[in-house]
CSV table of C-alpha atoms in Angstrom, one decimal:
chain,number,residue,atom,x,y,z
A,1,MET,CA,-64.7,18.0,89.9
A,2,ARG,CA,-65.2,21.7,89.9
A,3,ILE,CA,-62.2,22.4,87.8
A,4,HIS,CA,-63.4,19.8,85.1
A,5,LEU,CA,-66.8,21.4,85.0
A,6,SER,CA,-65.6,24.9,84.7
A,7,SER,CA,-63.1,23.8,81.8
A,8,ALA,CA,-66.0,22.1,80.0
A,9,TRP,CA,-68.1,25.1,80.5
A,10,GLU,CA,-65.4,27.4,79.0
A,11,SER,CA,-64.8,25.1,76.0
A,12,VAL,CA,-68.7,25.2,75.2
A,13,GLN,CA,-68.6,29.1,75.5
A,14,ASN,CA,-65.3,29.3,73.2
A,15,MET,CA,-67.2,26.9,70.7
A,16,GLU,CA,-70.3,29.3,70.7
A,17,GLU,CA,-67.9,32.4,70.1
A,18,GLU,CA,-66.2,30.6,67.2
A,19,LEU,CA,-69.5,29.7,65.7
A,20,ARG,CA,-70.9,33.3,66.1
A,21,ALA,CA,-67.7,34.7,64.5
A,22,PHE,CA,-68.0,32.1,61.7
A,23,PHE,CA,-71.6,33.2,60.9
A,24,GLU,CA,-70.7,36.9,61.0
A,25,ASP,CA,-67.9,36.4,58.6
A,26,CYS,CA,-70.1,34.3,56.2
A,27,ARG,CA,-72.7,37.2,56.3
A,28,ARG,CA,-70.0,39.9,55.5
A,29,GLN,CA,-68.9,37.7,52.5
A,30,GLU,CA,-72.6,37.5,51.4
A,31,PHE,CA,-72.8,33.7,51.0
A,32,SER,CA,-76.2,32.4,49.9
A,33,GLY,CA,-78.4,30.0,51.9
A,34,LYS,CA,-77.2,27.0,49.5
A,35,GLU,CA,-73.6,27.9,49.9
A,36,MET,CA,-73.9,28.0,53.9
A,37,LEU,CA,-75.9,24.6,53.7
A,38,ALA,CA,-73.1,23.2,51.7
A,39,ILE,CA,-70.4,24.5,54.0
A,40,CYS,CA,-72.3,23.3,57.2
A,41,GLN,CA,-73.3,20.0,55.9
A,42,PRO,CA,-70.6,18.0,57.5
A,43,LEU,CA,-71.3,19.7,60.9
A,44,ILE,CA,-75.1,19.0,60.7
A,45,TRP,CA,-74.5,15.3,59.9
A,46,ARG,CA,-72.2,15.0,62.9
A,47,ILE,CA,-74.8,16.6,65.0
A,48,ARG,CA,-77.4,14.3,63.7
A,49,LEU,CA,-75.2,11.2,64.2
A,50,ALA,CA,-74.4,12.2,67.8
A,51,ARG,CA,-78.2,12.4,68.4
A,52,VAL,CA,-78.7,9.0,67.0
A,53,LYS,CA,-75.9,7.7,69.1
A,54,LYS,CA,-77.4,9.3,72.2
A,55,TRP,CA,-80.8,7.6,71.6
A,56,CYS,CA,-79.2,4.2,70.9
A,57,LEU,CA,-77.3,4.4,74.2
A,58,ILE,CA,-80.7,5.1,75.8
A,59,LEU,CA,-82.9,2.6,74.1
A,60,LEU,CA,-80.3,-0.3,73.8
A,61,PRO,CA,-80.4,-1.1,77.5
A,62,LEU,CA,-84.1,-0.9,77.6
A,63,VAL,CA,-84.5,-3.3,74.6
A,64,VAL,CA,-81.9,-5.7,76.3
A,65,ILE,CA,-84.0,-5.8,79.5
A,66,TYR,CA,-87.2,-6.4,77.7
A,67,LEU,CA,-85.7,-9.2,75.8
A,68,LEU,CA,-84.3,-10.8,79.0
A,69,TRP,CA,-87.7,-10.3,80.6
A,70,LEU,CA,-89.3,-12.3,77.8
A,71,CYS,CA,-86.9,-15.0,77.3
A,72,SER,CA,-85.5,-15.7,80.9
A,73,ASP,CA,-87.9,-16.6,83.7
A,74,THR,CA,-85.2,-16.1,86.3
A,75,PHE,CA,-84.6,-12.6,85.2
A,76,ALA,CA,-88.2,-11.9,85.0
A,77,TRP,CA,-88.7,-13.3,88.8
A,78,TRP,CA,-85.9,-11.3,90.2
A,79,SER,CA,-86.9,-8.1,88.3
A,80,SER,CA,-90.4,-8.5,89.7
A,81,ALA,CA,-89.1,-9.0,93.2
A,82,VAL,CA,-86.9,-6.1,93.0
A,83,GLY,CA,-89.7,-4.0,91.6
A,84,ARG,CA,-91.8,-5.0,94.5
A,85,LEU,CA,-89.2,-4.0,97.1
A,86,LEU,CA,-88.7,-0.7,95.4
A,87,LEU,CA,-92.5,0.0,95.4
A,88,ILE,CA,-92.6,-0.9,99.1
A,89,GLN,CA,-89.8,1.5,99.9
A,90,ILE,CA,-91.4,4.4,98.2
A,91,LEU,CA,-94.7,3.8,99.7
A,92,PRO,CA,-94.2,6.4,102.5
A,93,LEU,CA,-93.3,9.0,99.9
A,94,TRP,CA,-96.0,8.2,97.4
A,95,ASP,CA,-99.2,6.1,98.0
A,96,TRP,CA,-99.5,4.1,94.7
A,97,THR,CA,-102.0,1.5,96.0
A,98,PRO,CA,-105.2,3.5,94.6
A,99,TYR,CA,-103.8,3.1,91.1
A,100,TYR,CA,-102.9,-0.6,91.9
A,101,ASN,CA,-106.5,-1.5,92.7
A,102,ALA,CA,-108.1,0.7,90.4
A,103,LYS,CA,-109.7,-0.7,87.2
A,104,CYS,CA,-109.0,2.6,85.2
A,105,LEU,CA,-106.2,4.8,85.8
A,106,ILE,CA,-107.9,7.8,84.2
A,107,PRO,CA,-111.4,8.3,85.7
A,108,ARG,CA,-114.2,9.0,83.2
A,109,ALA,CA,-116.1,12.4,83.5
A,110,GLN,CA,-119.3,11.1,82.2
A,111,SER,CA,-121.9,9.9,84.8
A,112,VAL,CA,-122.8,6.3,85.3
A,113,GLN,CA,-126.6,5.6,85.1
A,114,GLU,CA,-127.9,3.9,88.3
A,115,GLN,CA,-129.2,0.3,87.9
A,116,PRO,CA,-132.8,-0.3,89.2
A,117,PRO,CA,-132.8,-2.3,92.3
A,118,PRO,CA,-133.3,-6.1,91.8
A,119,VAL,CA,-136.9,-7.3,91.8
A,120,GLY,CA,-137.9,-9.8,94.5
A,121,ARG,CA,-139.5,-13.1,94.3
A,122,TYR,CA,-143.0,-11.8,94.4
A,123,GLU,CA,-142.5,-8.4,92.9
A,124,THR,CA,-142.7,-7.0,89.3
A,125,LEU,CA,-141.9,-3.7,87.6
A,126,TRP,CA,-144.6,-1.2,88.2
A,127,GLN,CA,-144.7,-0.7,84.4
A,128,ASN,CA,-145.9,-4.2,83.9
A,129,CYS,CA,-149.1,-3.2,85.8
A,130,ALA,CA,-150.3,-1.5,82.6
A,131,LEU,CA,-150.6,-4.9,80.8
A,132,CYS,CA,-153.5,-6.0,83.0
A,133,ASP,CA,-156.3,-4.8,80.8
A,134,THR,CA,-158.3,-8.0,80.9
A,135,TRP,CA,-160.7,-9.6,83.6
A,136,GLY,CA,-160.7,-13.0,81.9
A,137,ILE,CA,-158.3,-15.5,80.7
A,138,ALA,CA,-158.1,-16.3,77.0
A,139,THR,CA,-158.3,-19.9,75.6
A,140,ALA,CA,-156.7,-21.1,72.3
A,141,SER,CA,-156.6,-24.3,70.4
A,142,ASN,CA,-154.5,-25.7,67.4
A,143,VAL,CA,-152.1,-22.9,68.1
A,144,SER,CA,-148.3,-22.6,67.4
A,145,TYR,CA,-145.8,-21.3,69.9
A,146,SER,CA,-144.9,-18.1,67.8
A,147,THR,CA,-148.7,-17.2,68.2
A,148,LEU,CA,-148.7,-17.9,71.9
A,149,GLU,CA,-145.6,-15.7,72.3
A,150,SER,CA,-146.7,-12.7,70.1
A,151,GLU,CA,-150.4,-12.7,71.2
A,152,TYR,CA,-150.2,-13.6,74.9
A,153,LEU,CA,-146.7,-14.1,76.5
A,154,GLU,CA,-145.2,-10.7,75.2
A,155,ARG,CA,-148.2,-9.1,76.7
A,156,GLY,CA,-148.0,-10.9,80.0
A,157,LEU,CA,-151.3,-12.6,79.4
A,158,PRO,CA,-151.8,-16.2,80.4
A,159,VAL,CA,-153.7,-18.6,78.1
A,160,ILE,CA,-155.4,-22.0,78.5
A,161,VAL,CA,-154.8,-24.3,75.6
A,162,THR,CA,-157.7,-26.6,75.4
A,163,ASP,CA,-156.2,-29.2,73.1
A,164,ALA,CA,-153.0,-29.9,75.0
A,165,GLY,CA,-153.9,-33.6,74.5
A,166,LEU,CA,-151.5,-35.0,77.3
A,167,GLU,CA,-153.9,-37.3,79.2
A,168,MET,CA,-152.6,-40.1,81.6
A,169,ASP,CA,-153.9,-41.6,84.8
A,170,ILE,CA,-151.7,-42.4,87.9
A,171,VAL,CA,-151.4,-46.1,86.9
A,172,ASN,CA,-150.1,-45.4,83.4
A,173,LEU,CA,-147.6,-42.8,84.9
A,174,LEU,CA,-146.2,-45.4,87.3
A,175,GLU,CA,-145.9,-48.0,84.7
A,176,LEU,CA,-144.1,-45.5,82.3
A,177,ILE,CA,-141.6,-44.4,85.1
A,178,GLU,CA,-140.8,-48.1,85.7
A,179,LYS,CA,-140.4,-48.8,82.0
A,180,LYS,CA,-138.6,-45.7,80.7
A,181,SER,CA,-136.9,-43.9,83.7
A,182,PRO,CA,-136.2,-46.2,86.8
A,183,GLN,CA,-133.1,-44.1,87.5
A,184,TRP,CA,-135.4,-41.2,88.4
A,185,LEU,CA,-136.6,-43.1,91.5
A,186,SER,CA,-133.2,-42.7,93.1
A,187,SER,CA,-133.1,-39.0,92.7
A,188,VAL,CA,-133.8,-36.4,95.6
A,189,PRO,CA,-136.7,-34.1,94.8
A,190,CYS,CA,-137.0,-30.6,96.0
A,191,ASP,CA,-140.2,-28.8,97.5
A,192,VAL,CA,-141.9,-32.1,98.6
A,193,SER,CA,-145.2,-32.0,100.2
A,194,SER,CA,-146.9,-35.2,100.9
A,195,ASN,CA,-148.9,-37.4,103.5
A,196,LEU,CA,-147.4,-40.6,102.2
A,197,LEU,CA,-144.3,-40.6,104.4
A,198,LEU,CA,-142.6,-38.5,107.2
A,199,ARG,CA,-140.2,-36.0,105.4
A,200,LYS,CA,-137.3,-37.6,106.9
A,201,LEU,CA,-138.1,-40.9,105.6
A,202,PHE,CA,-139.3,-39.7,102.3
A,203,ASN,CA,-137.8,-41.1,98.9
A,204,LEU,CA,-139.5,-41.6,95.7
A,205,GLU,CA,-139.3,-45.3,95.4
A,206,ALA,CA,-141.0,-45.8,98.8
A,207,ALA,CA,-143.7,-43.2,98.1
A,208,LEU,CA,-144.6,-44.4,94.6
A,209,ASP,CA,-144.7,-48.1,96.1
A,210,LYS,CA,-147.2,-46.9,98.7
A,211,ILE,CA,-149.3,-45.3,96.0
A,212,HIS,CA,-149.3,-48.5,93.9
A,213,SER,CA,-150.3,-50.5,96.9
A,214,TRP,CA,-153.2,-48.1,97.7
A,215,LEU,CA,-154.7,-48.2,94.3
A,216,GLY,CA,-158.3,-49.5,94.2
A,217,GLN,CA,-158.7,-48.7,98.0
A,218,SER,CA,-161.4,-46.1,98.5
A,219,SER,CA,-160.5,-45.5,102.3
A,220,ASN,CA,-156.9,-44.1,101.5
A,221,SER,CA,-156.6,-40.5,100.4
A,222,TRP,CA,-153.2,-38.9,99.6
A,223,HIS,CA,-151.4,-36.1,97.9
A,224,LEU,CA,-148.0,-35.8,96.5
A,225,GLN,CA,-146.1,-32.6,95.4
A,226,LEU,CA,-142.6,-32.6,94.3
A,227,ARG,CA,-140.1,-30.8,92.0
A,228,ASN,CA,-137.3,-32.2,90.1
A,229,CYS,CA,-134.5,-29.6,90.6
A,230,GLN,CA,-131.4,-31.8,90.2
A,231,LYS,CA,-130.0,-32.0,86.7
A,232,LYS,CA,-130.0,-35.7,86.5
A,233,ALA,CA,-133.6,-35.9,87.9
A,234,VAL,CA,-134.9,-33.1,85.4
A,235,LYS,CA,-133.2,-35.2,82.5
A,236,ALA,CA,-134.8,-38.4,83.6
A,237,SER,CA,-138.2,-36.8,84.1
A,238,ARG,CA,-138.1,-35.8,80.3
A,239,LEU,CA,-138.5,-39.6,79.6
A,240,PHE,CA,-141.9,-39.9,81.1
A,241,LEU,CA,-143.3,-36.3,81.1
A,242,GLU,CA,-144.2,-35.5,77.6
A,243,ARG,CA,-144.0,-32.0,76.1
A,244,PRO,CA,-147.1,-30.6,74.6
A,245,TYR,CA,-147.3,-29.9,70.8
A,246,TYR,CA,-146.8,-26.0,71.2
A,247,TYR,CA,-143.5,-26.5,73.0
A,248,PRO,CA,-141.0,-26.1,70.1
A,249,PHE,CA,-137.8,-27.9,70.0
A,250,HIS,CA,-135.8,-24.5,69.4
A,251,LEU,CA,-136.8,-23.4,72.9
A,252,ALA,CA,-134.6,-24.3,75.7
A,253,PRO,CA,-135.4,-27.5,77.6
A,254,TYR,CA,-137.2,-27.1,80.9
A,255,TYR,CA,-134.6,-26.7,83.8
A,256,SER,CA,-137.2,-27.8,86.4
A,257,SER,CA,-140.4,-29.9,86.4
A,258,TRP,CA,-143.1,-30.5,88.9
A,259,LEU,CA,-145.5,-33.4,89.4
A,260,LEU,CA,-148.8,-32.7,91.3
A,261,ALA,CA,-151.0,-35.7,92.4
A,262,VAL,CA,-154.0,-35.8,94.7
A,263,HIS,CA,-156.3,-38.8,95.3
A,264,GLN,CA,-159.8,-38.4,97.0
A,265,GLN,CA,-158.4,-35.4,99.1
A,266,LYS,CA,-159.6,-31.8,99.3
A,267,ARG,CA,-156.7,-29.5,99.0
A,268,GLU,CA,-156.6,-25.9,99.9
A,269,GLN,CA,-154.9,-23.3,97.5
A,270,THR,CA,-151.3,-24.0,97.8
A,271,GLU,CA,-148.8,-21.6,96.3
A,272,ILE,CA,-145.7,-22.9,94.6
A,273,TYR,CA,-142.8,-20.7,93.4
A,274,VAL,CA,-142.1,-21.1,89.6
A,275,ARG,CA,-139.9,-18.9,87.5
A,276,GLY,CA,-139.7,-18.1,83.8
A,277,LEU,CA,-142.0,-19.5,81.1
A,278,VAL,CA,-144.4,-21.9,82.8
A,279,LEU,CA,-146.3,-24.6,81.1
A,280,VAL,CA,-149.0,-26.5,83.1
A,281,GLN,CA,-150.4,-29.9,81.8
A,282,GLN,CA,-153.5,-31.4,83.3
A,283,LEU,CA,-152.9,-35.1,82.8
A,284,SER,CA,-156.0,-36.4,84.7
A,285,GLY,CA,-158.7,-35.2,86.8
A,286,HIS,CA,-158.8,-31.5,87.4
A,287,PHE,CA,-157.3,-28.6,89.6
A,288,GLU,CA,-158.5,-25.2,90.6
A,289,VAL,CA,-155.6,-22.9,89.6
A,290,VAL,CA,-155.3,-19.2,90.6
A,291,LEU,CA,-152.8,-16.7,89.1
A,292,HIS,CA,-152.1,-13.9,91.6
A,293,PRO,CA,-150.6,-10.6,90.4
A,294,LYS,CA,-147.4,-9.7,92.1
A,295,ASN,CA,-146.5,-6.5,93.8
A,296,PRO,CA,-147.3,-3.6,93.2
A,297,CYS,CA,-149.9,-4.8,90.6
A,298,ASP,CA,-151.8,-6.6,93.3
A,299,LYS,CA,-152.9,-3.2,94.9
A,300,GLY,CA,-156.3,-3.2,93.1
A,301,VAL,CA,-154.6,-2.9,89.6
A,302,CYS,CA,-154.7,-6.4,88.4
A,303,PRO,CA,-157.2,-9.1,89.3
A,304,SER,CA,-156.4,-12.7,90.5
A,305,LEU,CA,-157.3,-15.0,87.7
A,306,ARG,CA,-159.1,-18.2,88.8
A,307,MET,CA,-159.6,-21.2,86.5
A,308,ARG,CA,-160.3,-24.8,86.4
A,309,LEU,CA,-157.9,-27.0,84.4
A,310,ASN,CA,-159.5,-30.2,83.1
A,311,ALA,CA,-157.8,-33.3,81.7
A,312,GLY,CA,-156.2,-32.7,78.4
A,313,GLU,CA,-155.8,-28.8,78.8
A,314,GLY,CA,-152.7,-26.7,79.4
A,315,LEU,CA,-151.9,-23.4,80.8
A,316,VAL,CA,-149.1,-21.2,79.5
A,317,PHE,CA,-148.0,-18.0,81.2
A,318,SER,CA,-145.0,-16.0,82.3
A,319,THR,CA,-144.0,-15.2,85.8
A,320,ASP,CA,-143.0,-11.6,85.1
A,321,ILE,CA,-146.4,-10.7,86.4
A,322,TRP,CA,-148.2,-13.7,87.8
A,323,SER,CA,-147.4,-16.2,90.7
A,324,LEU,CA,-149.1,-19.6,90.8
A,325,SER,CA,-151.2,-21.6,93.3
A,326,TYR,CA,-153.5,-24.7,92.9
A,327,GLY,CA,-156.1,-26.6,95.0
A,328,LEU,CA,-158.8,-29.1,94.7
A,329,GLU,CA,-162.2,-28.3,96.1
A,330,LYS,CA,-164.3,-31.4,95.0
A,331,PRO,CA,-162.2,-34.4,94.5
A,332,HIS,CA,-163.4,-37.2,92.3
A,333,SER,CA,-164.5,-40.4,94.1
A,334,LYS,CA,-162.4,-42.6,91.9
A,335,GLN,CA,-160.0,-40.6,89.6
A,336,SER,CA,-156.8,-39.0,90.8
A,337,SER,CA,-156.0,-35.5,89.9
A,338,LEU,CA,-152.6,-35.4,88.2
A,339,ALA,CA,-150.6,-32.4,86.6
A,340,SER,CA,-147.0,-31.7,85.4
A,341,ILE,CA,-145.5,-28.3,85.3
A,342,PHE,CA,-142.5,-27.3,83.3
A,343,GLU,CA,-140.2,-24.2,83.9
A,344,ILE,CA,-138.2,-22.7,81.1
A,345,ASP,CA,-135.8,-20.0,80.8
A,346,TRP,CA,-137.5,-17.4,78.5
A,347,GLN,CA,-136.1,-14.4,76.9
A,348,THR,CA,-138.0,-12.6,74.1
């Protein structure tokens, strides 16, 4: 091997000596650049051809391997297996695991802006507290949704719509459910509060049957609060809970609906958790409704807004700032108080 290497090295040195002598001889004979190029052209082409052959010998196996990888599943599987074994073998010499788990091989130098902490259920951004510049609640009638959105919702202000026009007593509601949406009775509601049945025995059909049997009896007082959260239940509730005229069809359908009913019973303020754009419709009787500012706006910055919703009126607000509670201080001797609530995903 040493003899072969030394002979190859000697041949390279001899070739360099011959080329040097050749160029010296050409200078003495004062050949021009064009003449030198014409003389050396065969040699230049041979050098270039040798380079092309060299790169072909290097790239051809790689191309063949790539084509086999694409066309042969067996070859691809065996190549992956061999590659994994090789990576495991070199792991003691080079820890490549950070690059394997990294999302980006080259880290970016720019700083990443920290995201604000998520807002809790009863919290809001402190910047929203600047929107509480009113000590009352506005009223509107014959109003479009675009007006409600631009003048009230985008500013975080609740508004009572005096001509919502959705009036219905408990008798008509029961008849409408039986006629248009009997499948709703088999759904399982959420956030149920009622004195009609024990919670473990509660189901919609039994509860409504009991209400129907107690109609006209002045001795029985009851209340029912429930939320439709299952997709099928929400869909079924749309058949008997009408939408007000200012609820446009281009807005997303409500993802959750509430039914609040009280008969001849005083109810303390009860807070219910609602989210997004909230539409309250007073169908019969009345409820005392309170909107509470969320933390940190409740620290003497924003007032609690108290109002009475009468039959045919509606309340529209966003839960970005406000949480909701309802009650009944002076129940009617004969008429039930009935209201529906819609929760809508709302992005301005």
